[in-house]
mmCIF file of C-alpha atoms in Angstrom:
data_model
loop_
_atom_site.group_PDB
_atom_site.id
_atom_site.type_symbol
_atom_site.label_atom_id
_atom_site.label_comp_id
_atom_site.label_asym_id
_atom_site.label_seq_id
_atom_site.Cartn_x
_atom_site.Cartn_y
_atom_site.Cartn_z
ATOM 1 C CA MET L 107 -0.051 0.052 0.269
ATOM 2 C CA VAL L 108 1.281 3.573 -1.121
ATOM 3 C CA ASP L 109 1.590 6.754 1.775
ATOM 4 C CA PRO L 110 0.156 9.087 -0.865
ATOM 5 C CA THR L 111 1.374 11.367 1.883
ATOM 6 C CA ASP L 112 5.430 10.531 1.199
ATOM 7 C CA GLY L 113 7.187 14.347 0.266
ATOM 8 C CA PHE L 114 4.066 16.616 2.101
ATOM 9 C CA THR L 115 3.825 18.707 4.660
ATOM 10 C CA PRO L 116 0.261 19.170 6.657
ATOM 11 C CA VAL L 117 -0.764 22.653 6.745
ATOM 12 C CA PRO L 118 -3.092 23.825 9.514
ATOM 13 C CA LEU L 119 -6.545 24.409 9.087
ATOM 14 C CA HIS L 120 -9.132 26.027 11.345
ATOM 15 C CA GLN L 121 -12.744 26.513 11.266
ATOM 16 C CA SER L 122 -12.650 29.557 9.422
ATOM 17 C CA ASN L 123 -10.903 27.437 6.780
ATOM 18 C CA PHE L 124 -14.174 25.659 6.264
ATOM 19 C CA GLU L 125 -16.785 27.975 4.115
ATOM 20 C CA VAL L 126 -20.226 26.078 4.186
ATOM 21 C CA GLN L 127 -22.324 26.302 0.917
ATOM 22 C CA LYS L 128 -25.555 25.559 1.185
ATOM 23 C CA PRO L 129 -28.936 26.251 -0.247
ATOM 24 C CA TYR L 130 -29.763 29.998 -0.318
ATOM 25 C CA ASP L 131 -32.875 29.980 1.622
ATOM 26 C CA VAL L 132 -32.400 27.820 4.872
ATOM 27 C CA PRO L 133 -30.107 28.964 7.444
ATOM 28 C CA GLN L 134 -26.999 26.927 7.906
ATOM 29 C CA ASN L 135 -28.059 25.231 10.681
ATOM 30 C CA GLN L 136 -30.896 23.725 8.496
ATOM 31 C CA ARG L 137 -28.282 21.886 6.223
ATOM 32 C CA TYR L 138 -24.867 21.599 8.427
ATOM 33 C CA SER L 139 -23.738 20.430 11.821
ATOM 34 C CA HIS L 140 -19.723 20.398 13.270
ATOM 35 C CA ILE L 141 -20.500 17.997 16.417
ATOM 36 C CA ASN L 142 -17.571 16.115 17.991
ATOM 37 C CA GLY L 143 -15.296 16.970 15.555
ATOM 38 C CA VAL L 144 -18.031 15.311 12.236
ATOM 39 C CA HIS L 145 -18.964 17.812 9.314
ATOM 40 C CA LYS L 146 -22.446 16.415 8.900
ATOM 41 C CA LEU L 147 -24.228 17.931 5.456
ATOM 42 C CA TRP L 148 -27.136 17.079 3.777
ATOM 43 C CA VAL L 149 -29.316 18.325 1.460
ATOM 44 C CA TYR L 150 -32.844 17.657 -0.014
ATOM 45 C CA SER L 151 -34.203 17.157 -3.581
ATOM 46 C CA THR L 152 -36.893 19.737 -3.330
ATOM 47 C CA ASP L 153 -33.785 22.279 -1.872
ATOM 48 C CA LYS L 154 -32.571 25.177 -4.169
ATOM 49 C CA ALA L 155 -29.356 25.953 -5.470
ATOM 50 C CA HIS L 156 -26.904 27.489 -3.315
ATOM 51 C CA THR L 157 -26.975 30.980 -4.810
ATOM 52 C CA THR L 158 -29.999 32.647 -7.046
ATOM 53 C CA THR L 159 -27.898 33.180 -9.827
ATOM 54 C CA SER L 160 -26.694 29.024 -9.550
ATOM 55 C CA HIS L 161 -27.811 26.729 -12.845
ATOM 56 C CA THR L 162 -26.629 23.633 -10.663
ATOM 57 C CA ALA L 163 -28.980 21.037 -8.359
ATOM 58 C CA SER L 164 -29.162 21.331 -4.842
ATOM 59 C CA ARG L 165 -25.934 20.659 -2.679
ATOM 60 C CA THR L 166 -24.722 21.766 0.520
ATOM 61 C CA GLU L 167 -20.952 21.662 0.649
ATOM 62 C CA ILE L 168 -17.804 23.166 2.478
ATOM 63 C CA ARG L 169 -15.157 25.222 0.470
ATOM 64 C CA ILE L 170 -11.838 25.333 2.159
ATOM 65 C CA ARG L 171 -11.037 28.855 1.965
ATOM 66 C CA ASP L 172 -7.353 30.037 1.872
ATOM 67 C CA MET L 173 -6.078 27.088 0.330
ATOM 68 C CA ASP L 174 -6.999 27.952 -3.761
ATOM 69 C CA THR L 175 -4.031 27.674 -5.809
ATOM 70 C CA CYS L 176 -3.114 27.726 -9.463
ATOM 71 C CA GLN L 177 -0.786 25.495 -9.189
ATOM 72 C CA ALA L 178 -0.968 21.811 -8.331
ATOM 73 C CA ASP L 179 1.355 21.582 -5.359
ATOM 74 C CA HIS L 180 -1.639 20.957 -2.610
ATOM 75 C CA TRP L 181 -3.009 17.479 -1.780
ATOM 76 C CA CYS L 182 -6.151 17.224 0.551
ATOM 77 C CA VAL L 183 -7.062 13.946 2.582
ATOM 78 C CA HIS L 184 -10.707 13.122 3.055
ATOM 79 C CA HIS L 185 -11.864 10.473 5.638
ATOM 80 C CA ALA L 186 -15.334 9.557 5.512
ATOM 81 C CA GLY L 187 -16.939 9.804 8.872
ATOM 82 C CA VAL L 188 -19.061 6.766 8.425
ATOM 83 C CA ARG L 189 -18.048 4.253 6.053
ATOM 84 C CA SER L 190 -14.560 2.536 6.826
ATOM 85 C CA HIS L 191 -13.280 3.994 2.754
ATOM 86 C CA GLN L 192 -10.879 6.939 3.094
ATOM 87 C CA SER L 193 -10.501 8.695 0.082
ATOM 88 C CA SER L 194 -7.837 11.122 -1.004
ATOM 89 C CA HIS L 195 -7.086 13.041 -3.838
ATOM 90 C CA ASN L 196 -3.265 13.746 -5.092
ATOM 91 C CA LEU L 197 -2.548 16.528 -7.221
ATOM 92 C CA ASN L 198 1.486 16.624 -7.087
ATOM 93 C CA ASP L 199 1.823 16.525 -10.715
ATOM 94 C CA ALA L 200 0.967 19.655 -12.726
ATOM 95 C CA GLY L 201 -2.108 19.099 -14.664
ATOM 96 C CA MET L 202 -2.367 15.461 -13.487
ATOM 97 C CA VAL L 203 -5.148 14.229 -10.368
ATOM 98 C CA LYS L 204 -4.691 10.978 -8.437
ATOM 99 C CA ILE L 205 -7.385 9.900 -6.429
ATOM 100 C CA TYR L 206 -6.523 6.676 -3.886
ATOM 101 C CA ILE L 207 -9.223 4.637 -1.864
ATOM 102 C CA ASP L 208 -7.903 3.093 1.380
ATOM 103 C CA GLY L 209 -4.565 3.709 -0.115
ATOM 104 C CA ASP L 210 -4.588 2.772 -3.118
ATOM 105 C CA LEU L 211 -4.527 4.268 -6.488
ATOM 106 C CA LYS L 212 -7.407 4.157 -8.165
ATOM 107 C CA TYR L 213 -7.475 6.875 -10.971
ATOM 108 C CA GLU L 214 -4.812 9.155 -12.517
ATOM 109 C CA GLY L 215 -5.781 11.168 -15.179
ATOM 110 C CA PRO L 216 -5.968 15.186 -16.632
ATOM 111 C CA ASP L 217 -7.086 17.718 -14.198
ATOM 112 C CA ASP L 218 -9.337 18.939 -16.909
ATOM 113 C CA GLY L 219 -7.390 22.327 -17.326
ATOM 114 C CA GLY L 220 -8.432 25.487 -15.448
ATOM 115 C CA LYS L 221 -6.468 28.023 -13.840
ATOM 116 C CA SER L 222 -7.883 28.437 -9.880
ATOM 117 C CA HIS L 223 -8.352 24.674 -8.104
ATOM 118 C CA TYR L 224 -10.125 24.625 -4.516
ATOM 119 C CA PHE L 225 -10.789 21.668 -2.197
ATOM 120 C CA LYS L 226 -14.393 21.438 -1.360
ATOM 121 C CA PHE L 227 -16.300 18.145 0.222
ATOM 122 C CA GLY L 228 -20.241 17.836 0.843
ATOM 123 C CA VAL L 229 -23.095 16.086 -0.860
ATOM 124 C CA TYR L 230 -24.283 16.537 -3.913
ATOM 125 C CA GLU L 231 -28.138 16.013 -5.709
ATOM 126 C CA GLN L 232 -27.451 13.821 -9.139
ATOM 127 C CA ASN L 233 -30.116 12.713 -11.701
ATOM 128 C CA ASP L 234 -32.686 9.945 -10.283
ATOM 129 C CA SER L 235 -31.584 11.347 -6.392
ATOM 130 C CA SER L 236 -33.492 10.610 -3.572
ATOM 131 C CA ASN L 237 -35.721 12.964 -1.392
ATOM 132 C CA TYR L 238 -32.676 12.948 1.473
ATOM 133 C CA MET L 239 -29.132 12.922 0.522
ATOM 134 C CA GLU L 240 -26.252 13.063 3.764
ATOM 135 C CA SER L 241 -22.393 12.938 4.250
ATOM 136 C CA ARG L 242 -20.500 13.090 6.767
ATOM 137 C CA TRP L 243 -16.571 13.947 6.730
ATOM 138 C CA LYS L 244 -13.876 14.038 9.987
ATOM 139 C CA GLU L 245 -10.341 14.765 10.039
ATOM 140 C CA ILE L 246 -9.766 16.585 7.074
ATOM 141 C CA LYS L 247 -6.252 17.473 5.786
ATOM 142 C CA VAL L 248 -4.358 19.311 3.518
ATOM 143 C CA PHE L 249 -1.383 18.875 2.802
ATOM 144 C CA LYS L 250 1.790 21.418 0.502
ATOM 145 C CA LYS L 251 4.400 19.946 -1.569
#
């Protein structure tokens, strides 16, 4: 098993780095909680987008602020709070993305371009979604090369 953090240094994260983006017409506490280190995010299929001008489906997500980068030199670890899977996204090669699950490389490919990248995690409505969708996250880590 590969340690995808080899060669990277942890970057301190604080609650102020987490910007909650949720349906624009509901209070944050109706779509997000942070209890005992677990970020719980939920959304309903009837929810609106996160802004009045957005054309996306409903979502509740956290954007990690102050970690935006134009260089692919950051790496983020997402530890799912409920399941045993540990998912990580490794951006250590410019223009390339590597995704590890439980320490095993599952995907490697181009990052689809763009000049600015940022990290986010949460729950997103998709086609044929259920009425209620939820995700839980803990031990979020960002590393820098």
